[in-house]
């Protein structure tokens, strides 16, 4: 047969292989514990939404909507659909649709893949995962701070602190309008320095010019009018209260007047958690307040605030800090010599699983030596050996696989089945206590 060409995965969309499982599980468990502690409930929304949801929610004139969204027409019914580039819009859509904030405010969280057609590099992928929270119906700024505390708790539990927290206020609509005018005037006076993107955005969304990654425009952007200077009493009071609550909770942060975030729905609080371990893709978590969004998407005015962590980036930082999994992959590996001993081994496997243990029974037939090698590779702490002798006398031989290799054979014992199980239970307990 002619050689069949293999089909590869899509660029920028990664497989998460079994070897990565421990770090993903650690991340998910730490997050779930923290989210429960703060009363957040999980919401699962589809990865496909109607394209106009993101256009209206995130903003037509943003990098995400203009350049990075996977949009297509459903060939079966002509609907315009998009793979979600983020999930704040999706959660708000669902909250409106199901009237979730009718009686009570909501603290929600989600975890799952997001899709952005960006140029892939370390920490930047086309399919990536976010762990996000959205609190709806709270005016803040207490809840804004609660979410920052929650993120700090998660980072602390994952052993990736210190991270830097940068914060800014985008004020309210009126203040942004004034600032926008000032930006237009400023950039109009420097037309010669503007790149194509900036020229296009000058009148539609000048705030986005401040997001530019173009090095030739950095000096211009540095000198641009700052939104902070346009804040009036109410917005300043909001920011002051936020800062006060941060400092009584010992959260260190830096005000960064240039921080505007890449999505249009924000007002007041915006922030990013930044690492120095990942080079260019340094933001591991971004969030803020989005009071106008629910109304913009057709709901009754309801304040909102949330954040999303880039999971792949957080995991990279965990690796940089030397994450090691100390969970054994499995607890025991059962060896047998084929024939009757195989059935015996499978029955023993079921008994041990009934008792709650993780067991691999060797599949197929192989030499004792090769089975022992597999047992070692499996990460099991014990091997149970079911040879002809053992089966004839309803016994099993236990061999310990952890600790000093020279001691392993001394720890080998042949016991009656029930004794063996008890022995295993006792030694396993001792082993866990030592840990
Ligand atoms: P965002 O800043 O666009 O915010 O994304 C949040 C985080 O997702 C980023 O800080 C980054 O860690 C990660 N991320 C973004 N793009 C990529 C990528 N291409 N590859 C890997 N990681 C990436 C939002 O999405 C908002 N919805 C956050 C939010 C929730 N604001 C309020 N509520």
XYZ file of N, CA and C in Angstrom, residues 148-402:
765
model
N -9.806 39.951 43.335
C -8.340 40.067 43.354
C -7.769 39.193 44.477
N -8.466 39.187 45.620
C -8.032 38.331 46.738
C -8.104 36.855 46.352
N -9.169 36.519 45.637
C -9.350 35.129 45.229
C -8.226 34.707 44.277
N -7.911 35.583 43.330
C -6.817 35.272 42.388
C -5.507 35.145 43.164
N -5.278 36.042 44.133
C -4.035 35.936 44.904
C -3.976 34.608 45.656
N -5.117 34.205 46.226
C -5.151 32.937 46.950
C -4.784 31.769 46.012
N -5.355 31.802 44.816
C -5.063 30.744 43.843
C -3.567 30.746 43.495
N -3.023 31.931 43.191
C -1.600 32.014 42.829
C -0.718 31.551 43.982
N -1.121 31.908 45.197
C -0.347 31.531 46.368
C -0.353 30.009 46.536
N -1.536 29.408 46.426
C -1.655 27.952 46.562
C -0.862 27.230 45.473
N -0.769 27.838 44.305
C -0.030 27.222 43.197
C 1.475 27.502 43.291
N 1.862 28.247 44.340
C 3.275 28.604 44.557
C 3.879 29.414 43.418
N 3.112 30.350 42.863
C 3.700 31.160 41.779
C 3.769 32.639 42.143
N 3.537 32.969 43.409
C 3.760 34.355 43.813
C 5.265 34.519 43.996
N 5.841 35.682 43.817
C 5.184 36.944 43.529
C 4.827 37.121 42.043
N 3.657 37.747 41.852
C 3.282 38.274 40.541
C 3.007 39.754 40.776
N 3.179 40.543 39.721
C 2.894 41.976 39.888
C 1.442 42.253 39.510
N 0.792 43.117 40.271
C -0.579 43.518 39.944
C -0.557 44.965 39.459
N -1.006 45.169 38.216
C -1.109 46.539 37.683
C -2.570 46.897 37.534
N -2.879 48.127 37.889
C -4.272 48.529 38.029
C -4.500 49.889 37.373
N -5.715 50.079 36.871
C -6.048 51.409 36.347
C -7.554 51.606 36.480
N -8.004 52.828 36.291
C -9.445 53.062 36.233
C -9.797 53.631 34.868
N -10.845 53.087 34.263
C -11.305 53.624 32.974
C -12.510 54.534 33.173
N -12.815 54.858 34.441
C -13.871 55.831 34.724
C -15.220 55.418 34.168
N -16.056 56.429 33.877
C -17.385 56.137 33.322
C -17.465 56.649 31.881
N -18.623 56.438 31.281
C -18.803 56.734 29.864
C -18.483 58.198 29.532
N -19.000 59.083 30.389
C -18.833 60.519 30.175
C -17.339 60.892 30.178
N -16.629 60.353 31.178
C -15.197 60.659 31.308
C -14.413 60.088 30.117
N -14.830 58.896 29.705
C -14.135 58.304 28.560
C -14.388 59.110 27.287
N -15.614 59.671 27.196
C -15.937 60.484 26.025
C -15.004 61.698 25.950
N -14.828 62.374 27.084
C -13.948 63.559 27.113
C -12.509 63.181 26.782
N -12.076 62.075 27.404
C -10.713 61.607 27.174
C -10.512 61.239 25.698
N -11.542 60.620 25.127
C -11.501 60.204 23.723
C -11.255 61.416 22.819
N -11.974 62.495 23.120
C -11.824 63.713 22.333
C -10.388 64.227 22.428
N -9.864 64.189 23.683
C -8.490 64.655 23.905
C -7.498 63.760 23.148
N -7.780 62.477 23.112
C -6.889 61.555 22.391
C -6.889 61.869 20.903
N -8.095 62.087 20.363
C -8.199 62.373 18.924
C -7.385 63.620 18.591
N -7.569 64.645 19.398
C -6.846 65.892 19.142
C -5.341 65.642 19.183
N -4.911 64.886 20.202
C -3.478 64.596 20.369
C -2.931 63.795 19.181
N -3.646 62.730 18.802
C -3.136 61.891 17.719
C -3.227 62.593 16.356
N -4.254 63.432 16.210
C -4.359 64.197 14.940
C -3.113 65.052 14.736
N -2.601 65.557 15.848
C -1.416 66.419 15.754
C -0.148 65.616 15.444
N -0.245 64.273 15.526
C 0.945 63.443 15.263
C 0.651 62.401 14.185
N -0.158 62.785 13.212
C -0.577 61.866 12.139
C 0.602 61.117 11.530
N 1.751 61.811 11.383
C 2.903 61.222 10.690
C 3.455 59.984 11.411
N 3.220 59.885 12.715
C 3.772 58.735 13.463
C 2.792 57.554 13.488
N 1.535 57.833 13.172
C 0.524 56.770 13.285
C 0.704 55.696 12.213
N 0.561 54.427 12.618
C 0.592 53.363 11.619
C -0.817 53.179 11.036
N -0.951 52.212 10.117
C -2.238 52.038 9.416
C -3.387 51.752 10.386
N -3.100 50.817 11.344
C -4.119 50.455 12.338
C -4.593 51.688 13.096
N -3.614 52.475 13.531
C -3.930 53.639 14.366
C -4.741 54.662 13.569
N -4.363 54.848 12.295
C -5.106 55.811 11.458
C -6.557 55.363 11.324
N -6.729 54.055 11.127
C -8.072 53.512 10.951
C -8.907 53.682 12.237
N -8.210 53.598 13.379
C -8.936 53.635 14.650
C -9.060 55.050 15.227
N -8.435 55.996 14.564
C -8.338 57.347 15.144
C -9.707 57.890 15.528
N -10.692 57.713 14.639
C -12.018 58.272 14.947
C -12.996 57.215 15.458
N -12.730 55.916 15.179
C -13.683 54.891 15.619
C -13.386 54.440 17.045
N -12.104 54.312 17.407
C -11.787 53.802 18.740
C -10.366 54.189 19.158
N -10.162 55.496 19.409
C -8.782 55.942 19.676
C -8.158 55.315 20.929
N -8.994 54.883 21.882
C -8.445 54.245 23.089
C -7.598 53.022 22.720
N -8.045 52.319 21.647
C -7.342 51.102 21.238
C -5.942 51.395 20.696
N -5.724 52.662 20.280
C -4.383 53.016 19.793
C -3.377 52.857 20.946
N -3.863 53.069 22.165
C -2.962 52.955 23.320
C -2.494 51.510 23.542
N -3.234 50.539 23.000
C -2.854 49.112 23.106
C -1.737 48.725 22.158
N -1.347 49.614 21.264
C -0.475 49.218 20.153
C 0.796 48.521 20.621
N 1.203 47.514 19.841
C 2.470 46.839 20.170
C 3.579 47.360 19.261
N 3.235 48.305 18.392
C 4.221 48.854 17.451
C 5.279 49.678 18.200
N 6.545 49.226 18.192
C 7.580 49.940 18.962
C 7.757 51.384 18.507
N 7.500 51.656 17.197
C 7.694 53.024 16.691
C 6.669 54.007 17.255
N 5.614 53.474 17.850
C 4.575 54.385 18.368
C 4.605 54.496 19.892
N 5.554 53.769 20.537
C 5.538 53.745 22.007
C 5.727 55.143 22.613
N 6.645 55.917 22.060
C 6.911 57.237 22.635
C 5.665 58.114 22.518
N 4.994 58.003 21.381
C 3.778 58.790 21.150
C 2.702 58.404 22.175
N 2.545 57.099 22.355
C 1.535 56.602 23.275
C 1.859 57.036 24.720
N 3.150 56.993 25.056
C 3.578 57.424 26.396
C 3.132 58.855 26.701
N 3.182 59.694 25.670
C 2.861 61.113 25.887
C 1.375 61.435 25.766
N 0.548 60.419 25.470
C -0.879 60.687 25.217
C -1.611 61.063 26.510
N -2.720 61.809 26.384
C -3.498 62.170 27.576
C -3.928 60.916 28.337
N -3.891 61.018 29.684
C -4.203 59.858 30.522
C -5.644 59.922 31.004
N -6.329 58.807 30.882
C -7.738 58.760 31.315
C -7.874 59.139 32.788
N -6.860 58.720 33.578
C -6.897 59.018 35.021
C -7.102 60.505 35.288
N -6.521 61.340 34.415
C -6.629 62.796 34.620
C -8.017 63.324 34.294
N -8.872 62.481 33.725
C -10.228 62.925 33.376
C -11.282 62.428 34.363
N -10.855 61.702 35.383
C -11.832 61.155 36.328
C -12.394 62.258 37.215
N -13.716 62.191 37.460
C -14.356 63.180 38.336
C -14.629 62.528 39.691
N -15.385 63.239 40.523
C -15.510 62.813 41.923
C -15.947 61.371 42.136
N -17.040 60.962 41.466
C -17.565 59.622 41.743
C -16.550 58.537 41.371
N -15.942 58.703 40.209
C -14.968 57.698 39.766
C -13.736 57.702 40.664
N -13.337 58.915 41.099
C -12.177 58.979 41.993
C -12.504 58.330 43.331
N -13.745 58.553 43.802
C -14.148 57.949 45.082
C -14.145 56.420 44.945
N -14.617 55.924 43.810
C -14.631 54.475 43.561
C -13.197 53.929 43.605
N -12.319 54.634 42.902
C -10.923 54.182 42.845
C -10.273 54.258 44.234
N -10.566 55.330 44.968
C -9.975 55.466 46.309
C -10.411 54.337 47.223
N -11.705 54.025 47.161
C -12.236 52.948 48.014
C -11.581 51.609 47.614
N -11.460 51.396 46.325
C -10.814 50.176 45.825
C -9.385 50.082 46.372
N -8.665 51.181 46.276
C -7.274 51.181 46.736
C -7.197 50.960 48.244
N -8.159 51.556 48.956
C -8.179 51.379 50.403
C -8.392 49.895 50.744
N -9.388 49.276 50.093
C -9.679 47.865 50.383
C -8.513 46.961 49.990
N -7.804 47.343 48.943
C -6.619 46.559 48.561
C -5.548 46.667 49.640
N -5.354 47.883 50.141
C -4.247 48.021 51.093
C -4.595 47.414 52.458
N -5.871 47.486 52.900
C -6.167 46.808 54.183
C -6.024 45.299 54.032
N -6.103 44.814 52.814
C -5.924 43.374 52.590
C -4.499 43.021 52.153
N -3.598 43.988 52.336
C -2.178 43.740 52.034
C -1.906 43.311 50.601
N -2.650 43.851 49.666
C -2.383 43.548 48.258
C -1.485 44.649 47.700
N -0.342 44.237 47.201
C 0.538 45.226 46.576
C 0.135 45.402 45.124
N 0.153 46.636 44.647
C -0.243 46.894 43.258
C 0.435 48.170 42.799
N 0.403 48.349 41.497
C 0.955 49.584 40.936
C -0.113 50.182 40.033
N -0.374 51.473 40.147
C -1.290 52.097 39.192
C -0.541 52.293 37.872
N -1.099 51.747 36.806
C -0.502 51.928 35.479
C -1.506 52.690 34.610
N -1.280 54.002 34.447
C -2.257 54.827 33.722
C -2.396 54.423 32.254
N -1.441 53.620 31.739
C -1.488 53.201 30.335
C -2.277 51.913 30.144
N -2.709 51.303 31.244
C -3.395 50.012 31.119
C -4.836 50.236 30.679
N -5.174 49.806 29.438
C -6.549 50.022 28.958
C -7.260 48.717 28.619
N -6.501 47.567 28.563
C -7.082 46.272 28.214
C -7.617 46.283 26.777
N -7.745 45.084 26.204
C -8.047 45.025 24.767
C -9.519 44.873 24.425
N -10.404 45.008 25.410
C -11.824 44.782 25.137
C -12.593 46.039 25.535
N -13.660 46.337 24.791
C -14.330 47.641 24.963
C -15.322 47.717 26.116
N -15.628 46.570 26.769
C -16.745 46.634 27.725
C -16.397 47.186 29.105
N -15.126 47.500 29.354
C -14.741 47.868 30.723
C -15.101 49.299 31.111
N -15.341 49.484 32.414
C -15.379 50.823 33.020
C -14.728 50.697 34.406
N -14.474 51.811 35.044
C -13.809 51.807 36.368
C -12.610 50.842 36.404
N -12.696 49.840 37.290
C -11.544 48.976 37.556
C -11.072 48.161 36.337
N -9.793 48.253 36.014
C -9.181 47.259 35.117
C -7.825 46.875 35.709
N -7.435 45.627 35.537
C -6.152 45.203 36.111
C -5.577 44.000 35.373
N -4.289 43.791 35.595
C -3.607 42.607 35.053
C -2.586 42.098 36.062
N -2.501 40.791 36.155
C -1.446 40.147 36.957
C -0.335 39.759 35.987
N 0.895 40.176 36.324
C 1.995 40.045 35.361
C 3.158 39.257 35.974
N 3.736 38.383 35.160
C 4.890 37.612 35.619
C 6.150 38.074 34.896
N 7.312 37.892 35.532
C 8.553 38.195 34.805
C 9.191 36.901 34.282
N 8.420 35.799 34.277
C 8.996 34.497 33.906
C 8.708 34.102 32.458
N 7.839 34.826 31.769
C 7.380 34.324 30.468
C 7.743 35.198 29.275
N 8.645 36.131 29.449
C 9.001 36.983 28.316
C 7.826 37.844 27.894
N 7.533 37.833 26.580
C 6.553 38.781 26.042
C 5.118 38.512 26.523
N 4.770 37.253 26.684
C 3.375 36.941 27.075
C 3.266 36.944 28.597
N 3.435 38.128 29.189
C 3.640 38.208 30.634
C 2.347 38.262 31.445
N 1.220 38.555 30.770
C -0.019 38.714 31.541
C -0.663 37.356 31.774
N -0.736 36.938 33.027
C -1.327 35.622 33.309
C -2.810 35.740 33.634
N -3.259 36.957 33.934
C -4.670 37.121 34.307
C -5.070 38.570 34.073
N -6.247 38.771 33.500
C -6.701 40.138 33.277
C -8.170 40.248 33.605
N -8.564 41.407 34.062
C -9.984 41.542 34.379
C -10.380 42.961 34.671
N -11.599 43.090 35.149
C -12.099 44.407 35.498
C -13.609 44.457 35.517
N -14.091 45.678 35.648
C -15.527 45.931 35.799
C -16.135 46.261 34.434
N -17.343 45.764 34.210
C -17.990 46.004 32.898
C -19.477 46.314 33.103
N -19.738 47.395 33.825
C -21.134 47.743 34.146
C -22.030 47.936 32.918
N -21.529 48.471 31.790
C -22.452 48.703 30.658
C -22.828 47.433 29.880
N -22.125 46.315 30.100
C -22.240 45.188 29.163
C -23.619 44.524 29.144
N -24.211 44.329 30.316
C -25.492 43.595 30.342
C -26.530 44.360 29.510
N -26.541 45.679 29.704
C -27.499 46.492 28.937
C -27.159 46.478 27.441
N -25.861 46.533 27.149
C -25.439 46.516 25.733
C -25.885 45.234 25.035
N -26.033 44.155 25.824
C -26.432 42.878 25.221
C -27.922 42.607 25.390
N -28.665 43.646 25.785
C -30.121 43.531 25.779
C -30.752 43.199 27.119
N -29.964 43.193 28.199
C -30.531 42.914 29.519
C -30.845 44.193 30.279
N -31.424 44.022 31.491
C -31.652 45.204 32.320
C -30.323 45.635 32.918
N -30.123 46.952 33.136
C -28.821 47.403 33.642
C -28.416 46.609 34.898
N -27.260 45.978 34.838
C -26.776 45.156 35.956
C -25.260 45.278 35.981
N -24.695 45.702 37.088
C -23.230 45.827 37.102
C -22.541 44.458 37.041
N -21.323 44.463 36.525
C -20.584 43.196 36.421
C -19.096 43.426 36.610
N -18.425 42.389 37.103
C -16.969 42.458 37.263
C -16.418 41.041 37.211
N -15.238 40.894 36.599
C -14.681 39.544 36.501
C -13.238 39.554 36.070
N -12.667 38.376 35.997
C -11.317 38.235 35.456
C -11.206 36.906 34.731
N -10.172 36.741 33.933
C -9.870 35.426 33.361
C -8.367 35.197 33.410
N -8.010 33.980 33.851
C -6.594 33.588 33.855
C -6.312 32.818 32.577
N -5.156 33.019 31.988
C -4.719 32.181 30.875
C -4.070 30.941 31.477
N -4.762 29.806 31.355
C -4.312 28.621 32.095
C -2.929 28.167 31.634
N -2.706 28.122 30.299
C -1.397 27.667 29.808
C -0.277 28.541 30.383
N -0.546 29.846 30.491
C 0.494 30.745 31.024
C 0.736 30.465 32.499
N -0.342 30.261 33.247
C -0.175 29.966 34.678
C 0.626 28.665 34.846
N 0.322 27.661 34.016
C 1.033 26.386 34.129
C 2.519 26.556 33.786
N 2.803 27.403 32.788
C 4.203 27.674 32.442
C 4.937 28.272 33.639
N 4.265 29.189 34.331
C 4.907 29.807 35.496
C 5.094 28.753 36.595
N 4.104 27.879 36.764
C 4.256 26.799 37.760
C 5.475 25.946 37.426
N 5.657 25.649 36.148
C 6.825 24.845 35.749
C 8.113 25.605 36.044
N 8.096 26.925 35.750
C 9.282 27.757 36.025
C 9.617 27.731 37.512
N 8.595 27.639 38.348
C 8.817 27.589 39.795
C 9.055 26.149 40.272
N 9.232 25.210 39.321
C 9.620 23.841 39.669
C 8.494 22.946 40.117
N 7.308 23.116 39.525
C 6.187 22.238 39.910
C 6.581 20.772 39.745
N 6.302 19.994 40.769
C 6.489 18.548 40.659
C 5.279 17.871 41.226
N 4.824 16.874 40.518
C 3.671 16.142 41.033
C 4.184 15.055 41.966
N 3.631 14.959 43.191
C 4.065 13.834 44.021
C 2.980 12.773 44.172
N 1.980 12.889 43.334
C 0.942 11.854 43.308
C 1.461 10.667 42.502
N 1.464 9.455 43.047
C 1.826 8.324 42.186
C 0.753 8.142 41.121
N 1.182 7.687 39.920
C 0.207 7.504 38.844
C -0.811 6.450 39.222
N -0.291 5.375 39.826
C -1.179 4.305 40.222
C -0.621 3.755 41.528
N -1.387 2.989 42.273
C -0.875 2.525 43.560
C -0.255 1.131 43.483
N -0.847 0.262 42.672
C -0.235 -1.067 42.566
C -0.353 -1.658 41.171
N 0.588 -2.523 40.915
C 0.673 -3.174 39.610
C 0.668 -4.671 39.874
N -0.264 -5.375 39.244
C -0.362 -6.817 39.499
C 0.259 -7.608 38.352
N 1.198 -8.462 38.712
C 1.887 -9.296 37.712
C 1.313 -10.711 37.778
N 1.328 -11.396 36.663
C 0.853 -12.780 36.662
C 1.625 -13.548 35.593
N 1.428 -14.870 35.591
C 2.202 -15.697 34.664
C 1.325 -16.287 33.561
N 0.223 -15.638 33.258
C -0.672 -16.137 32.208
C -1.525 -17.297 32.729
N -2.285 -17.907 31.842
C -3.134 -19.051 32.208
C -4.049 -18.693 33.375
N -4.152 -19.624 34.355
C -5.038 -19.410 35.508
C -4.639 -18.190 36.329
N -3.338 -17.936 36.352
C -2.867 -16.834 37.208
C -3.410 -15.485 36.716
N -3.735 -15.429 35.440
C -4.253 -14.157 34.911
C -5.643 -13.857 35.479
N -6.521 -14.880 35.472
C -7.867 -14.692 36.037
C -7.771 -14.308 37.502
N -6.859 -14.979 38.220
C -6.652 -14.716 39.647
C -6.232 -13.241 39.848
N -5.315 -12.809 38.997
C -4.823 -11.431 39.101
C -5.958 -10.430 38.850
N -6.829 -10.765 37.884
C -7.927 -9.830 37.582
C -8.925 -9.766 38.736
N -9.191 -10.958 39.370
C -10.098 -10.963 40.519
C -9.485 -10.135 41.650
N -8.185 -10.335 41.882
C -7.506 -9.562 42.935
C -7.595 -8.060 42.631
N -7.426 -7.724 41.370
C -7.521 -6.313 40.964
C -8.868 -5.729 41.342
N -9.936 -6.496 41.079
C -11.285 -5.997 41.406
C -11.459 -5.832 42.917
N -10.914 -6.811 43.703
C -11.036 -6.716 45.171
C -10.362 -5.433 45.663
N -9.172 -5.179 45.128
C -8.438 -3.989 45.580
C -9.129 -2.699 45.123
N -9.714 -2.718 43.930
C -10.442 -1.524 43.465
C -11.689 -1.318 44.316
N -12.347 -2.460 44.716
C -13.504 -2.319 45.616
C -13.079 -1.589 46.893
N -11.832 -1.867 47.328
C -11.344 -1.230 48.556
C -10.863 0.199 48.278
N -10.961 0.639 47.026
C -10.678 2.051 46.716
C -9.290 2.318 46.170
N -8.532 1.295 45.815
C -7.175 1.533 45.317
C -7.122 1.614 43.794
N -6.050 2.261 43.320
C -5.829 2.357 41.869
C -4.909 1.220 41.463
N -5.377 0.388 40.567
C -4.651 -0.852 40.270
C -4.516 -1.046 38.771
N -3.312 -1.410 38.341
C -3.162 -1.864 36.957
C -2.857 -3.361 36.995
N -3.642 -4.142 36.282
C -3.335 -5.565 36.134
C -2.615 -5.699 34.799
N -1.467 -6.353 34.829
C -0.712 -6.462 33.584
C -1.575 -7.094 32.490
N -1.621 -6.448 31.337
C -2.432 -6.978 30.236
C -1.542 -7.765 29.294
N -2.025 -8.902 28.834
C -1.243 -9.750 27.941
C -0.260 -10.596 28.749
N 0.599 -11.295 28.014
C 1.563 -12.143 28.720
C 2.963 -11.628 28.451
N 3.823 -11.704 29.460
C 5.201 -11.250 29.282
C 6.058 -11.896 30.358
N 7.368 -11.816 30.164
C 8.270 -12.403 31.164
C 8.138 -11.606 32.467
N 8.560 -12.258 33.554
C 8.513 -11.592 34.857
C 9.315 -10.295 34.811
N 10.492 -10.388 34.185
C 11.389 -9.222 34.143
C 10.696 -8.039 33.426
N 10.088 -8.364 32.287
C 9.484 -7.256 31.540
C 8.259 -6.702 32.273
N 7.534 -7.566 32.978
C 6.390 -7.046 33.759
C 6.884 -6.158 34.909
N 7.998 -6.565 35.531
C 8.531 -5.741 36.639
C 8.930 -4.360 36.127
N 9.478 -4.340 34.910
C 9.892 -3.068 34.320
C 8.654 -2.168 34.125
N 7.595 -2.776 33.634
C 6.341 -2.019 33.428
C 5.818 -1.508 34.772
N 5.928 -2.390 35.791
C 5.436 -2.009 37.119
C 6.207 -0.791 37.612
N 7.539 -0.823 37.426
C 8.365 0.311 37.846
C 7.970 1.580 37.101
N 7.800 1.431 35.779
C 7.458 2.613 34.952
C 6.091 3.184 35.317
N 5.221 2.327 35.828
C 3.847 2.785 36.085
C 3.789 3.764 37.244
N 4.872 3.830 38.029
C 4.866 4.713 39.193
C 4.194 4.065 40.395
N 3.828 2.769 40.276
C 3.148 2.090 41.383
C 4.075 1.988 42.589
N 3.473 2.002 43.777
C 4.294 1.877 44.983
C 4.492 0.407 45.362
N 3.607 -0.476 44.875
C 3.723 -1.905 45.177
C 3.462 -2.740 43.935
N 4.156 -3.875 43.859
C 3.800 -4.877 42.858
C 3.205 -6.067 43.604
N 2.116 -6.583 43.080
C 1.522 -7.819 43.612
C 1.825 -8.907 42.592
N 2.443 -9.985 43.048
C 2.843 -11.028 42.097
C 1.961 -12.266 42.276
N 1.301 -12.667 41.207
C 0.441 -13.851 41.244
C 1.085 -14.921 40.363
N 1.963 -15.748 40.947
C 2.580 -16.857 40.209
C 1.787 -18.137 40.459
N 2.238 -19.252 39.821
C 1.529 -20.528 39.984
C 1.423 -20.908 41.465
N 2.561 -20.799 42.179
C 2.613 -21.157 43.606
C 1.584 -20.371 44.407
N 1.595 -19.081 44.195
C 0.694 -18.194 44.941
C -0.756 -18.594 44.693
N -1.082 -18.835 43.419
C -2.476 -19.137 43.092
C -2.896 -20.462 43.741
N -2.002 -21.453 43.673
C -2.323 -22.758 44.274
C -2.651 -22.598 45.761
N -1.956 -21.714 46.468
C -2.165 -21.573 47.919
C -2.995 -20.346 48.290
N -3.724 -19.783 47.332
C -4.504 -18.544 47.571
C -3.663 -17.468 48.260
N -2.496 -17.280 47.717
C -1.604 -16.268 48.305
C -1.234 -15.211 47.255
N -0.437 -14.267 47.693
C 0.110 -13.300 46.740
C 1.443 -12.812 47.292
N 2.368 -12.480 46.406
C 3.646 -11.932 46.873
C 3.630 -10.426 46.652
N 3.997 -9.734 47.706
C 4.005 -8.262 47.605
C 5.443 -7.782 47.518
N 5.700 -6.882 46.624
C 7.035 -6.315 46.512
C 6.901 -4.799 46.531
N 7.732 -4.199 47.355
C 7.603 -2.745 47.455
C 8.472 -2.085 46.395
N 7.964 -1.075 45.739
C 8.693 -0.475 44.617
C 9.263 0.900 44.921
N 8.994 1.398 46.101
C 9.530 2.730 46.410
C 10.689 2.570 47.383
